[in-house]
């Protein structure tokens, strides 16, 4: 395991992972701040009516996604605009949200807090509420040397907790470390993966975390063109952030709008459902066709990316 030298806590990740892109010099990991971020993550005080916390849409036993829900759910039965992305391996990501509209994890939480259909709250009101709490005053003092909650401190604490959520304990990782071997089917699936999927879902994170148009049809109900909704640049039409293929067993349904319930439906999309358009990823100009045995093998390999230690890790759960 490689250690990343930080203040009094180290981000632990395998030596075959790339170096994190997050600049820990600007926000060095501290146990007290991670603990504060963990408490905030599970506290519905962040929402206007005290009913929704970050964990409402990012459940620890679902790889911090919201399994079974197409779109995120918010206060007063509000429904968000997109599927809740899984939270893990954030230290290796440069942009956040399906459209990349947030470029720093240290401010990411502002988006759901301010979203009228998610948490529906003003960050200044959140800060006021926290400053009225004796418990939070103590926690902010431990983290920052004085007891004052500020929006910047709230954001940094939340990002610190989320940055520590590293997924690197799947069977795939054990194979990489020489502690396990793929079955014949998993190995065949691995070769199929390398030949057909790895340009967008590259190892070991199983995503480039770039943006791509993967041939989905436009969802007229959500009016969602991905990055284009923010930039209005024609090159960004239907461009969505590429998700990691780690932990797929815990993070269904799939795609930005949760339109596919199963991985078989996802594979069917790449075989028969691709919509041609000017921004379509070059790799998808021809359909990706697998026979039934190949599908079985590929799914067997993808199952080796599920990290049961992540979803059962008490360090990430509510205290």
PDB file of C-alpha atoms in Angstrom:
ATOM      1  CA  UNK A   1       0.000   0.000   0.000  1.00  0.00           C
ATOM      2  CA  UNK A   2       1.190   3.536  -0.751  1.00  0.00           C
ATOM      3  CA  UNK A   3       0.901   6.246   1.878  1.00  0.00           C
ATOM      4  CA  UNK A   4       0.197   9.837   0.992  1.00  0.00           C
ATOM      5  CA  UNK A   5       1.877  12.052   3.595  1.00  0.00           C
ATOM      6  CA  UNK A   6      -0.733  14.222   5.243  1.00  0.00           C
ATOM      7  CA  UNK A   7      -1.265  16.047   8.486  1.00  0.00           C
ATOM      8  CA  UNK A   8      -2.288  13.395  10.993  1.00  0.00           C
ATOM      9  CA  UNK A   9      -4.191  10.995   8.763  1.00  0.00           C
ATOM     10  CA  UNK A  10      -3.078   9.182   5.633  1.00  0.00           C
ATOM     11  CA  UNK A  11      -5.057   8.290   2.574  1.00  0.00           C
ATOM     12  CA  UNK A  12      -4.328   4.612   2.046  1.00  0.00           C
ATOM     13  CA  UNK A  13      -4.558   3.191  -1.456  1.00  0.00           C
ATOM     14  CA  UNK A  14      -2.862   0.415  -3.450  1.00  0.00           C
ATOM     15  CA  UNK A  15       0.473   1.076  -5.135  1.00  0.00           C
ATOM     16  CA  UNK A  16      -1.049   0.356  -8.575  1.00  0.00           C
ATOM     17  CA  UNK A  17      -3.470   3.289  -8.178  1.00  0.00           C
ATOM     18  CA  UNK A  18      -2.334   6.550  -9.797  1.00  0.00           C
ATOM     19  CA  UNK A  19      -1.438   9.497  -7.603  1.00  0.00           C
ATOM     20  CA  UNK A  20      -4.567  11.362  -6.405  1.00  0.00           C
ATOM     21  CA  UNK A  21      -5.421  14.531  -8.319  1.00  0.00           C
ATOM     22  CA  UNK A  22      -6.855  16.224  -5.216  1.00  0.00           C
ATOM     23  CA  UNK A  23      -4.421  18.714  -3.661  1.00  0.00           C
ATOM     24  CA  UNK A  24      -4.167  17.600  -0.036  1.00  0.00           C
ATOM     25  CA  UNK A  25      -1.737  20.440   0.715  1.00  0.00           C
ATOM     26  CA  UNK A  26      -4.687  22.846   0.566  1.00  0.00           C
ATOM     27  CA  UNK A  27      -6.868  20.735   2.849  1.00  0.00           C
ATOM     28  CA  UNK A  28      -4.658  18.240   4.750  1.00  0.00           C
ATOM     29  CA  UNK A  29      -6.582  15.274   6.121  1.00  0.00           C
ATOM     30  CA  UNK A  30      -7.118  15.430   9.868  1.00  0.00           C
ATOM     31  CA  UNK A  31      -8.941  12.805  11.879  1.00  0.00           C
ATOM     32  CA  UNK A  32     -10.938  15.447  13.775  1.00  0.00           C
ATOM     33  CA  UNK A  33     -12.072  17.068  10.497  1.00  0.00           C
ATOM     34  CA  UNK A  34     -12.955  13.710   8.910  1.00  0.00           C
ATOM     35  CA  UNK A  35     -15.026  12.919  12.033  1.00  0.00           C
ATOM     36  CA  UNK A  36     -16.780  16.278  11.741  1.00  0.00           C
ATOM     37  CA  UNK A  37     -17.437  15.653   8.031  1.00  0.00           C
ATOM     38  CA  UNK A  38     -18.826  12.214   8.819  1.00  0.00           C
ATOM     39  CA  UNK A  39     -21.262  13.694  11.366  1.00  0.00           C
ATOM     40  CA  UNK A  40     -22.340  16.412   8.914  1.00  0.00           C
ATOM     41  CA  UNK A  41     -22.782  13.825   6.142  1.00  0.00           C
ATOM     42  CA  UNK A  42     -25.365  11.958   8.217  1.00  0.00           C
ATOM     43  CA  UNK A  43     -27.090  15.020   9.706  1.00  0.00           C
ATOM     44  CA  UNK A  44     -30.396  16.232   8.196  1.00  0.00           C
ATOM     45  CA  UNK A  45     -29.653  19.665   9.718  1.00  0.00           C
ATOM     46  CA  UNK A  46     -28.212  20.459   6.272  1.00  0.00           C
ATOM     47  CA  UNK A  47     -31.716  20.442   4.740  1.00  0.00           C
ATOM     48  CA  UNK A  48     -34.413  23.070   5.113  1.00  0.00           C
ATOM     49  CA  UNK A  49     -36.898  20.856   6.967  1.00  0.00           C
ATOM     50  CA  UNK A  50     -34.343  18.618   8.725  1.00  0.00           C
ATOM     51  CA  UNK A  51     -35.479  15.484   6.837  1.00  0.00           C
ATOM     52  CA  UNK A  52     -32.722  14.910   4.257  1.00  0.00           C
ATOM     53  CA  UNK A  53     -29.010  14.333   4.843  1.00  0.00           C
ATOM     54  CA  UNK A  54     -26.247  13.595   2.328  1.00  0.00           C
ATOM     55  CA  UNK A  55     -26.656   9.938   3.314  1.00  0.00           C
ATOM     56  CA  UNK A  56     -30.319   9.946   2.245  1.00  0.00           C
ATOM     57  CA  UNK A  57     -29.142   9.684  -1.379  1.00  0.00           C
ATOM     58  CA  UNK A  58     -25.691   8.192  -0.731  1.00  0.00           C
ATOM     59  CA  UNK A  59     -26.090   5.091   1.442  1.00  0.00           C
ATOM     60  CA  UNK A  60     -22.971   3.413   2.781  1.00  0.00           C
ATOM     61  CA  UNK A  61     -24.295  -0.108   2.151  1.00  0.00           C
ATOM     62  CA  UNK A  62     -24.964   0.817  -1.497  1.00  0.00           C
ATOM     63  CA  UNK A  63     -21.445   2.141  -2.238  1.00  0.00           C
ATOM     64  CA  UNK A  64     -22.840   5.562  -1.323  1.00  0.00           C
ATOM     65  CA  UNK A  65     -25.402   5.501  -4.132  1.00  0.00           C
ATOM     66  CA  UNK A  66     -29.195   5.220  -3.889  1.00  0.00           C
ATOM     67  CA  UNK A  67     -29.881   1.715  -5.231  1.00  0.00           C
ATOM     68  CA  UNK A  68     -33.280   1.163  -6.783  1.00  0.00           C
ATOM     69  CA  UNK A  69     -34.002   4.868  -7.303  1.00  0.00           C
ATOM     70  CA  UNK A  70     -33.878   6.355 -10.791  1.00  0.00           C
ATOM     71  CA  UNK A  71     -33.553   9.946  -9.553  1.00  0.00           C
ATOM     72  CA  UNK A  72     -32.426  11.444  -6.261  1.00  0.00           C
ATOM     73  CA  UNK A  73     -35.139  12.223  -3.698  1.00  0.00           C
ATOM     74  CA  UNK A  74     -35.327  15.352  -1.596  1.00  0.00           C
ATOM     75  CA  UNK A  75     -37.352  17.383   0.886  1.00  0.00           C
ATOM     76  CA  UNK A  76     -41.163  17.457   0.655  1.00  0.00           C
ATOM     77  CA  UNK A  77     -41.135  14.474  -1.740  1.00  0.00           C
ATOM     78  CA  UNK A  78     -39.092  16.466  -4.252  1.00  0.00           C
ATOM     79  CA  UNK A  79     -37.429  14.507  -7.039  1.00  0.00           C
ATOM     80  CA  UNK A  80     -34.008  15.628  -8.269  1.00  0.00           C
ATOM     81  CA  UNK A  81     -32.862  15.832 -11.880  1.00  0.00           C
ATOM     82  CA  UNK A  82     -30.466  12.882 -12.004  1.00  0.00           C
ATOM     83  CA  UNK A  83     -29.503   9.520 -10.550  1.00  0.00           C
ATOM     84  CA  UNK A  84     -27.430   9.798  -7.350  1.00  0.00           C
ATOM     85  CA  UNK A  85     -23.811   9.003  -8.290  1.00  0.00           C
ATOM     86  CA  UNK A  86     -21.870   6.614  -6.078  1.00  0.00           C
ATOM     87  CA  UNK A  87     -19.283   8.245  -3.799  1.00  0.00           C
ATOM     88  CA  UNK A  88     -15.878   6.564  -3.684  1.00  0.00           C
ATOM     89  CA  UNK A  89     -12.357   7.209  -4.991  1.00  0.00           C
ATOM     90  CA  UNK A  90     -13.132  10.944  -5.211  1.00  0.00           C
ATOM     91  CA  UNK A  91      -9.491  11.916  -4.661  1.00  0.00           C
ATOM     92  CA  UNK A  92      -8.825  10.777  -8.253  1.00  0.00           C
ATOM     93  CA  UNK A  93     -11.575  12.880  -9.825  1.00  0.00           C
ATOM     94  CA  UNK A  94     -11.163  16.392 -11.235  1.00  0.00           C
ATOM     95  CA  UNK A  95     -14.849  17.161 -11.764  1.00  0.00           C
ATOM     96  CA  UNK A  96     -18.100  16.252 -10.004  1.00  0.00           C
ATOM     97  CA  UNK A  97     -21.772  15.791 -10.905  1.00  0.00           C
ATOM     98  CA  UNK A  98     -22.920  14.027 -14.076  1.00  0.00           C
ATOM     99  CA  UNK A  99     -22.253  17.204 -16.089  1.00  0.00           C
ATOM    100  CA  UNK A 100     -18.958  18.158 -14.430  1.00  0.00           C
ATOM    101  CA  UNK A 101     -20.419  21.484 -13.359  1.00  0.00           C
ATOM    102  CA  UNK A 102     -18.481  21.344 -10.056  1.00  0.00           C
ATOM    103  CA  UNK A 103     -14.694  21.354 -10.390  1.00  0.00           C
ATOM    104  CA  UNK A 104     -13.705  21.145  -6.723  1.00  0.00           C
ATOM    105  CA  UNK A 105     -14.932  18.577  -4.188  1.00  0.00           C
ATOM    106  CA  UNK A 106     -14.438  21.241  -1.489  1.00  0.00           C
ATOM    107  CA  UNK A 107     -17.540  23.089  -2.769  1.00  0.00           C
ATOM    108  CA  UNK A 108     -19.512  20.170  -4.238  1.00  0.00           C
ATOM    109  CA  UNK A 109     -21.966  19.890  -1.324  1.00  0.00           C
ATOM    110  CA  UNK A 110     -23.302  23.380  -2.068  1.00  0.00           C
ATOM    111  CA  UNK A 111     -25.112  21.967  -5.117  1.00  0.00           C
ATOM    112  CA  UNK A 112     -27.425  19.507  -3.288  1.00  0.00           C
ATOM    113  CA  UNK A 113     -27.792  21.822  -0.259  1.00  0.00           C
ATOM    114  CA  UNK A 114     -29.029  24.661  -2.485  1.00  0.00           C
ATOM    115  CA  UNK A 115     -31.053  22.507  -4.893  1.00  0.00           C
ATOM    116  CA  UNK A 116     -34.746  23.324  -4.287  1.00  0.00           C
ATOM    117  CA  UNK A 117     -35.828  19.699  -4.819  1.00  0.00           C
ATOM    118  CA  UNK A 118     -32.993  18.103  -2.858  1.00  0.00           C
ATOM    119  CA  UNK A 119     -32.040  19.835   0.424  1.00  0.00           C
ATOM    120  CA  UNK A 120     -33.605  23.196  -0.384  1.00  0.00           C
ATOM    121  CA  UNK A 121     -31.497  25.128   2.112  1.00  0.00           C
ATOM    122  CA  UNK A 122     -29.280  28.225   2.105  1.00  0.00           C
ATOM    123  CA  UNK A 123     -25.709  27.466   3.239  1.00  0.00           C
ATOM    124  CA  UNK A 124     -25.759  30.607   5.422  1.00  0.00           C
ATOM    125  CA  UNK A 125     -28.772  29.226   7.289  1.00  0.00           C
ATOM    126  CA  UNK A 126     -26.967  25.876   7.698  1.00  0.00           C
ATOM    127  CA  UNK A 127     -23.999  27.707   9.220  1.00  0.00           C
ATOM    128  CA  UNK A 128     -26.293  29.610  11.579  1.00  0.00           C
ATOM    129  CA  UNK A 129     -27.914  26.362  12.724  1.00  0.00           C
ATOM    130  CA  UNK A 130     -24.515  24.752  13.339  1.00  0.00           C
ATOM    131  CA  UNK A 131     -23.306  27.748  15.346  1.00  0.00           C
ATOM    132  CA  UNK A 132     -26.279  27.311  17.674  1.00  0.00           C
ATOM    133  CA  UNK A 133     -25.246  23.730  18.505  1.00  0.00           C
ATOM    134  CA  UNK A 134     -22.962  23.064  21.494  1.00  0.00           C
ATOM    135  CA  UNK A 135     -21.931  19.727  20.031  1.00  0.00           C
ATOM    136  CA  UNK A 136     -20.909  21.248  16.715  1.00  0.00           C
ATOM    137  CA  UNK A 137     -19.062  24.088  18.453  1.00  0.00           C
ATOM    138  CA  UNK A 138     -16.898  21.463  20.175  1.00  0.00           C
ATOM    139  CA  UNK A 139     -16.311  19.562  16.921  1.00  0.00           C
ATOM    140  CA  UNK A 140     -15.377  22.711  14.968  1.00  0.00           C
ATOM    141  CA  UNK A 141     -13.004  23.689  17.780  1.00  0.00           C
ATOM    142  CA  UNK A 142     -11.274  20.276  17.593  1.00  0.00           C
ATOM    143  CA  UNK A 143     -10.907  20.591  13.825  1.00  0.00           C
ATOM    144  CA  UNK A 144     -10.103  24.241  13.264  1.00  0.00           C
ATOM    145  CA  UNK A 145      -8.819  25.589  16.585  1.00  0.00           C
ATOM    146  CA  UNK A 146     -11.886  27.736  17.202  1.00  0.00           C
ATOM    147  CA  UNK A 147     -15.550  26.845  17.504  1.00  0.00           C
ATOM    148  CA  UNK A 148     -16.925  28.938  14.644  1.00  0.00           C
ATOM    149  CA  UNK A 149     -18.724  27.122  11.827  1.00  0.00           C
ATOM    150  CA  UNK A 150     -18.268  28.794   8.423  1.00  0.00           C
ATOM    151  CA  UNK A 151     -19.443  27.672   4.998  1.00  0.00           C
ATOM    152  CA  UNK A 152     -15.832  26.991   3.941  1.00  0.00           C
ATOM    153  CA  UNK A 153     -15.202  24.822   7.002  1.00  0.00           C
ATOM    154  CA  UNK A 154     -18.440  22.896   6.505  1.00  0.00           C
ATOM    155  CA  UNK A 155     -17.495  22.188   2.887  1.00  0.00           C
ATOM    156  CA  UNK A 156     -13.924  21.169   3.749  1.00  0.00           C
ATOM    157  CA  UNK A 157     -15.081  18.811   6.500  1.00  0.00           C
ATOM    158  CA  UNK A 158     -17.615  17.166   4.187  1.00  0.00           C
ATOM    159  CA  UNK A 159     -15.015  16.751   1.448  1.00  0.00           C
ATOM    160  CA  UNK A 160     -12.458  15.300   3.886  1.00  0.00           C
ATOM    161  CA  UNK A 161     -14.833  12.556   4.995  1.00  0.00           C
ATOM    162  CA  UNK A 162     -15.788  11.731   1.411  1.00  0.00           C
ATOM    163  CA  UNK A 163     -12.160  11.701   0.244  1.00  0.00           C
ATOM    164  CA  UNK A 164     -11.389   8.921   2.726  1.00  0.00           C
ATOM    165  CA  UNK A 165     -13.958   6.625   1.054  1.00  0.00           C
ATOM    166  CA  UNK A 166     -11.548   4.527  -1.016  1.00  0.00           C
ATOM    167  CA  UNK A 167     -12.763   1.405  -2.816  1.00  0.00           C
ATOM    168  CA  UNK A 168      -9.814  -0.935  -3.348  1.00  0.00           C
ATOM    169  CA  UNK A 169     -10.786  -4.245  -1.745  1.00  0.00           C
ATOM    170  CA  UNK A 170     -12.610  -6.141  -4.472  1.00  0.00           C
ATOM    171  CA  UNK A 171     -11.603  -9.531  -5.856  1.00  0.00           C
ATOM    172  CA  UNK A 172     -10.007  -7.662  -8.780  1.00  0.00           C
ATOM    173  CA  UNK A 173      -7.762  -5.863  -6.267  1.00  0.00           C
ATOM    174  CA  UNK A 174      -6.833  -9.141  -4.581  1.00  0.00           C
ATOM    175  CA  UNK A 175      -5.888 -10.573  -7.992  1.00  0.00           C
ATOM    176  CA  UNK A 176      -3.762  -7.470  -8.677  1.00  0.00           C
ATOM    177  CA  UNK A 177      -2.037  -8.034  -5.338  1.00  0.00           C
ATOM    178  CA  UNK A 178      -1.428 -11.734  -6.067  1.00  0.00           C
ATOM    179  CA  UNK A 179      -3.781 -12.843  -3.276  1.00  0.00           C
ATOM    180  CA  UNK A 180      -6.461 -14.401  -5.519  1.00  0.00           C
ATOM    181  CA  UNK A 181      -6.957 -15.752  -9.039  1.00  0.00           C
ATOM    182  CA  UNK A 182      -9.709 -15.140 -11.564  1.00  0.00           C
ATOM    183  CA  UNK A 183     -11.867 -18.119 -12.520  1.00  0.00           C
ATOM    184  CA  UNK A 184     -11.737 -19.161 -16.208  1.00  0.00           C
ATOM    185  CA  UNK A 185     -14.998 -17.270 -16.852  1.00  0.00           C
ATOM    186  CA  UNK A 186     -13.804 -14.121 -15.021  1.00  0.00           C
ATOM    187  CA  UNK A 187     -10.552 -14.205 -16.970  1.00  0.00           C
ATOM    188  CA  UNK A 188     -12.361 -14.500 -20.317  1.00  0.00           C
ATOM    189  CA  UNK A 189     -14.579 -11.616 -19.222  1.00  0.00           C
ATOM    190  CA  UNK A 190     -11.473  -9.607 -18.324  1.00  0.00           C
ATOM    191  CA  UNK A 191     -10.100 -10.064 -21.852  1.00  0.00           C
ATOM    192  CA  UNK A 192     -13.466  -9.012 -23.340  1.00  0.00           C
ATOM    193  CA  UNK A 193     -13.489  -5.992 -21.039  1.00  0.00           C
ATOM    194  CA  UNK A 194      -9.979  -4.967 -22.136  1.00  0.00           C
ATOM    195  CA  UNK A 195     -10.942  -5.294 -25.787  1.00  0.00           C
ATOM    196  CA  UNK A 196     -14.267  -3.470 -25.638  1.00  0.00           C
ATOM    197  CA  UNK A 197     -14.721  -1.297 -22.555  1.00  0.00           C
ATOM    198  CA  UNK A 198     -11.348  -0.198 -21.187  1.00  0.00           C
ATOM    199  CA  UNK A 199     -10.870   2.934 -23.308  1.00  0.00           C
ATOM    200  CA  UNK A 200     -13.558   4.720 -21.259  1.00  0.00           C
ATOM    201  CA  UNK A 201     -13.482   2.556 -18.123  1.00  0.00           C
ATOM    202  CA  UNK A 202      -9.728   2.285 -17.695  1.00  0.00           C
ATOM    203  CA  UNK A 203      -8.053   0.322 -14.894  1.00  0.00           C
ATOM    204  CA  UNK A 204      -7.571   0.449 -11.972  1.00  0.00           C
ATOM    205  CA  UNK A 205     -10.283   3.043 -11.225  1.00  0.00           C
ATOM    206  CA  UNK A 206     -12.465   1.703 -14.053  1.00  0.00           C
ATOM    207  CA  UNK A 207     -13.171   5.156 -15.404  1.00  0.00           C
ATOM    208  CA  UNK A 208     -11.163   7.906 -17.026  1.00  0.00           C
ATOM    209  CA  UNK A 209     -13.620  10.264 -15.239  1.00  0.00           C
ATOM    210  CA  UNK A 210     -13.807  12.166 -18.519  1.00  0.00           C
ATOM    211  CA  UNK A 211     -17.038  12.856 -20.428  1.00  0.00           C
ATOM    212  CA  UNK A 212     -18.600  10.897 -23.252  1.00  0.00           C
ATOM    213  CA  UNK A 213     -21.754  10.538 -25.287  1.00  0.00           C
ATOM    214  CA  UNK A 214     -22.494   6.822 -24.976  1.00  0.00           C
ATOM    215  CA  UNK A 215     -25.408   6.852 -27.396  1.00  0.00           C
ATOM    216  CA  UNK A 216     -28.306   7.233 -24.978  1.00  0.00           C
ATOM    217  CA  UNK A 217     -31.549   8.601 -26.362  1.00  0.00           C
ATOM    218  CA  UNK A 218     -32.494  12.078 -25.138  1.00  0.00           C
ATOM    219  CA  UNK A 219     -34.767  12.030 -22.089  1.00  0.00           C
ATOM    220  CA  UNK A 220     -37.418  14.591 -23.087  1.00  0.00           C
ATOM    221  CA  UNK A 221     -39.018  14.489 -19.637  1.00  0.00           C
ATOM    222  CA  UNK A 222     -35.819  15.595 -17.884  1.00  0.00           C
ATOM    223  CA  UNK A 223     -34.613  17.764 -20.793  1.00  0.00           C
ATOM    224  CA  UNK A 224     -31.078  16.671 -19.980  1.00  0.00           C
ATOM    225  CA  UNK A 225     -28.309  17.109 -22.547  1.00  0.00           C
ATOM    226  CA  UNK A 226     -25.513  16.612 -19.986  1.00  0.00           C
ATOM    227  CA  UNK A 227     -22.695  19.160 -20.129  1.00  0.00           C
ATOM    228  CA  UNK A 228     -24.568  21.121 -22.803  1.00  0.00           C
ATOM    229  CA  UNK A 229     -27.175  22.180 -20.208  1.00  0.00           C
ATOM    230  CA  UNK A 230     -24.439  24.324 -18.611  1.00  0.00           C
ATOM    231  CA  UNK A 231     -22.153  25.293 -21.499  1.00  0.00           C
ATOM    232  CA  UNK A 232     -24.521  25.447 -24.515  1.00  0.00           C
ATOM    233  CA  UNK A 233     -21.542  24.319 -26.619  1.00  0.00           C
ATOM    234  CA  UNK A 234     -22.630  21.949 -29.391  1.00  0.00           C
ATOM    235  CA  UNK A 235     -19.620  19.689 -28.680  1.00  0.00           C
ATOM    236  CA  UNK A 236     -21.033  19.040 -25.173  1.00  0.00           C
ATOM    237  CA  UNK A 237     -24.428  17.717 -26.260  1.00  0.00           C
ATOM    238  CA  UNK A 238     -25.251  14.418 -24.474  1.00  0.00           C
ATOM    239  CA  UNK A 239     -21.817  14.391 -22.813  1.00  0.00           C
ATOM    240  CA  UNK A 240     -22.016  12.851 -19.336  1.00  0.00           C
ATOM    241  CA  UNK A 241     -19.303  11.954 -16.860  1.00  0.00           C
ATOM    242  CA  UNK A 242     -18.115   8.369 -17.241  1.00  0.00           C
ATOM    243  CA  UNK A 243     -18.912   6.456 -14.028  1.00  0.00           C
ATOM    244  CA  UNK A 244     -16.646   3.830 -12.520  1.00  0.00           C
ATOM    245  CA  UNK A 245     -17.578   0.188 -13.079  1.00  0.00           C
ATOM    246  CA  UNK A 246     -16.566  -0.644  -9.528  1.00  0.00           C
ATOM    247  CA  UNK A 247     -19.415  -1.694  -7.220  1.00  0.00           C
ATOM    248  CA  UNK A 248     -22.059  -2.123  -9.911  1.00  0.00           C
ATOM    249  CA  UNK A 249     -23.881  -4.711  -7.789  1.00  0.00           C
ATOM    250  CA  UNK A 250     -24.693  -1.977  -5.257  1.00  0.00           C
ATOM    251  CA  UNK A 251     -25.364   1.017  -7.515  1.00  0.00           C
ATOM    252  CA  UNK A 252     -28.224   0.108  -9.874  1.00  0.00           C
ATOM    253  CA  UNK A 253     -30.108   1.497 -11.749  1.00  0.00           C
ATOM    254  CA  UNK A 254     -27.579   2.734 -14.274  1.00  0.00           C
ATOM    255  CA  UNK A 255     -26.935   5.891 -16.345  1.00  0.00           C
ATOM    256  CA  UNK A 256     -27.501   9.553 -15.423  1.00  0.00           C
ATOM    257  CA  UNK A 257     -31.264   9.042 -15.301  1.00  0.00           C
ATOM    258  CA  UNK A 258     -31.258   5.498 -13.932  1.00  0.00           C
ATOM    259  CA  UNK A 259     -32.996   4.186 -17.064  1.00  0.00           C
ATOM    260  CA  UNK A 260     -31.436   0.695 -16.994  1.00  0.00           C
ATOM    261  CA  UNK A 261     -32.301  -1.575 -14.085  1.00  0.00           C
ATOM    262  CA  UNK A 262     -29.864  -4.370 -14.944  1.00  0.00           C
ATOM    263  CA  UNK A 263     -26.431  -4.813 -16.484  1.00  0.00           C
ATOM    264  CA  UNK A 264     -28.024  -6.983 -19.172  1.00  0.00           C
ATOM    265  CA  UNK A 265     -30.055  -3.936 -20.220  1.00  0.00           C
ATOM    266  CA  UNK A 266     -26.831  -1.913 -20.330  1.00  0.00           C
ATOM    267  CA  UNK A 267     -25.164  -4.498 -22.591  1.00  0.00           C
ATOM    268  CA  UNK A 268     -28.281  -4.561 -24.793  1.00  0.00           C
ATOM    269  CA  UNK A 269     -28.009  -0.769 -25.173  1.00  0.00           C
ATOM    270  CA  UNK A 270     -24.446  -1.069 -26.511  1.00  0.00           C
ATOM    271  CA  UNK A 271     -25.590  -3.789 -28.922  1.00  0.00           C
ATOM    272  CA  UNK A 272     -28.909  -2.402 -30.193  1.00  0.00           C
ATOM    273  CA  UNK A 273     -29.751   0.930 -28.598  1.00  0.00           C
ATOM    274  CA  UNK A 274     -27.036   3.390 -29.582  1.00  0.00           C
ATOM    275  CA  UNK A 275     -28.378   6.665 -30.980  1.00  0.00           C
ATOM    276  CA  UNK A 276     -26.065   8.182 -33.598  1.00  0.00           C
ATOM    277  CA  UNK A 277     -25.277  11.877 -33.169  1.00  0.00           C
ATOM    278  CA  UNK A 278     -22.337  14.205 -33.901  1.00  0.00           C
ATOM    279  CA  UNK A 279     -20.875  13.871 -30.389  1.00  0.00           C
ATOM    280  CA  UNK A 280     -21.178  10.057 -30.124  1.00  0.00           C
ATOM    281  CA  UNK A 281     -17.995   8.459 -28.762  1.00  0.00           C
ATOM    282  CA  UNK A 282     -15.863   7.123 -31.648  1.00  0.00           C
ATOM    283  CA  UNK A 283     -15.629   3.731 -29.929  1.00  0.00           C
ATOM    284  CA  UNK A 284     -19.410   3.305 -30.225  1.00  0.00           C
ATOM    285  CA  UNK A 285     -19.835   4.012 -33.924  1.00  0.00           C
ATOM    286  CA  UNK A 286     -20.189   0.252 -34.357  1.00  0.00           C
ATOM    287  CA  UNK A 287     -22.359  -1.707 -31.914  1.00  0.00           C
ATOM    288  CA  UNK A 288     -20.642  -3.865 -29.307  1.00  0.00           C
ATOM    289  CA  UNK A 289     -22.040  -7.365 -29.772  1.00  0.00           C
ATOM    290  CA  UNK A 290     -21.447 -10.261 -27.375  1.00  0.00           C
ATOM    291  CA  UNK A 291     -22.902 -13.756 -27.601  1.00  0.00           C
ATOM    292  CA  UNK A 292     -24.651 -15.151 -24.524  1.00  0.00           C
ATOM    293  CA  UNK A 293     -21.518 -16.912 -23.210  1.00  0.00           C
ATOM    294  CA  UNK A 294     -19.433 -13.756 -23.636  1.00  0.00           C
ATOM    295  CA  UNK A 295     -22.059 -11.736 -21.777  1.00  0.00           C
ATOM    296  CA  UNK A 296     -21.933 -14.252 -18.937  1.00  0.00           C
ATOM    297  CA  UNK A 297     -18.133 -14.035 -18.812  1.00  0.00           C
ATOM    298  CA  UNK A 298     -18.096 -10.236 -18.937  1.00  0.00           C
ATOM    299  CA  UNK A 299     -20.657 -10.026 -16.117  1.00  0.00           C
ATOM    300  CA  UNK A 300     -18.560 -12.513 -14.114  1.00  0.00           C
ATOM    301  CA  UNK A 301     -15.567 -10.202 -14.482  1.00  0.00           C
ATOM    302  CA  UNK A 302     -17.578  -7.088 -13.583  1.00  0.00           C
ATOM    303  CA  UNK A 303     -18.699  -8.874 -10.410  1.00  0.00           C
ATOM    304  CA  UNK A 304     -15.024  -9.027  -9.346  1.00  0.00           C
ATOM    305  CA  UNK A 305     -15.135  -5.209  -9.057  1.00  0.00           C
ATOM    306  CA  UNK A 306     -17.668  -5.283  -6.204  1.00  0.00           C
ATOM    307  CA  UNK A 307     -16.076  -4.256  -2.912  1.00  0.00           C
ATOM    308  CA  UNK A 308     -17.971  -5.901  -0.054  1.00  0.00           C
ATOM    309  CA  UNK A 309     -15.517  -4.413   2.460  1.00  0.00           C
ATOM    310  CA  UNK A 310     -16.446  -0.899   1.351  1.00  0.00           C
ATOM    311  CA  UNK A 311     -20.182  -1.386   1.879  1.00  0.00           C
ATOM    312  CA  UNK A 312     -19.710  -2.975   5.308  1.00  0.00           C
ATOM    313  CA  UNK A 313     -16.968  -0.656   6.616  1.00  0.00           C
ATOM    314  CA  UNK A 314     -18.155   0.812   9.936  1.00  0.00           C
ATOM    315  CA  UNK A 315     -15.674   3.705   9.569  1.00  0.00           C
ATOM    316  CA  UNK A 316     -17.919   5.083   6.840  1.00  0.00           C
ATOM    317  CA  UNK A 317     -21.238   4.481   8.601  1.00  0.00           C
ATOM    318  CA  UNK A 318     -23.187   6.727  10.927  1.00  0.00           C
ATOM    319  CA  UNK A 319     -21.674   6.797  14.407  1.00  0.00           C
TER     320      UNK A 319
END
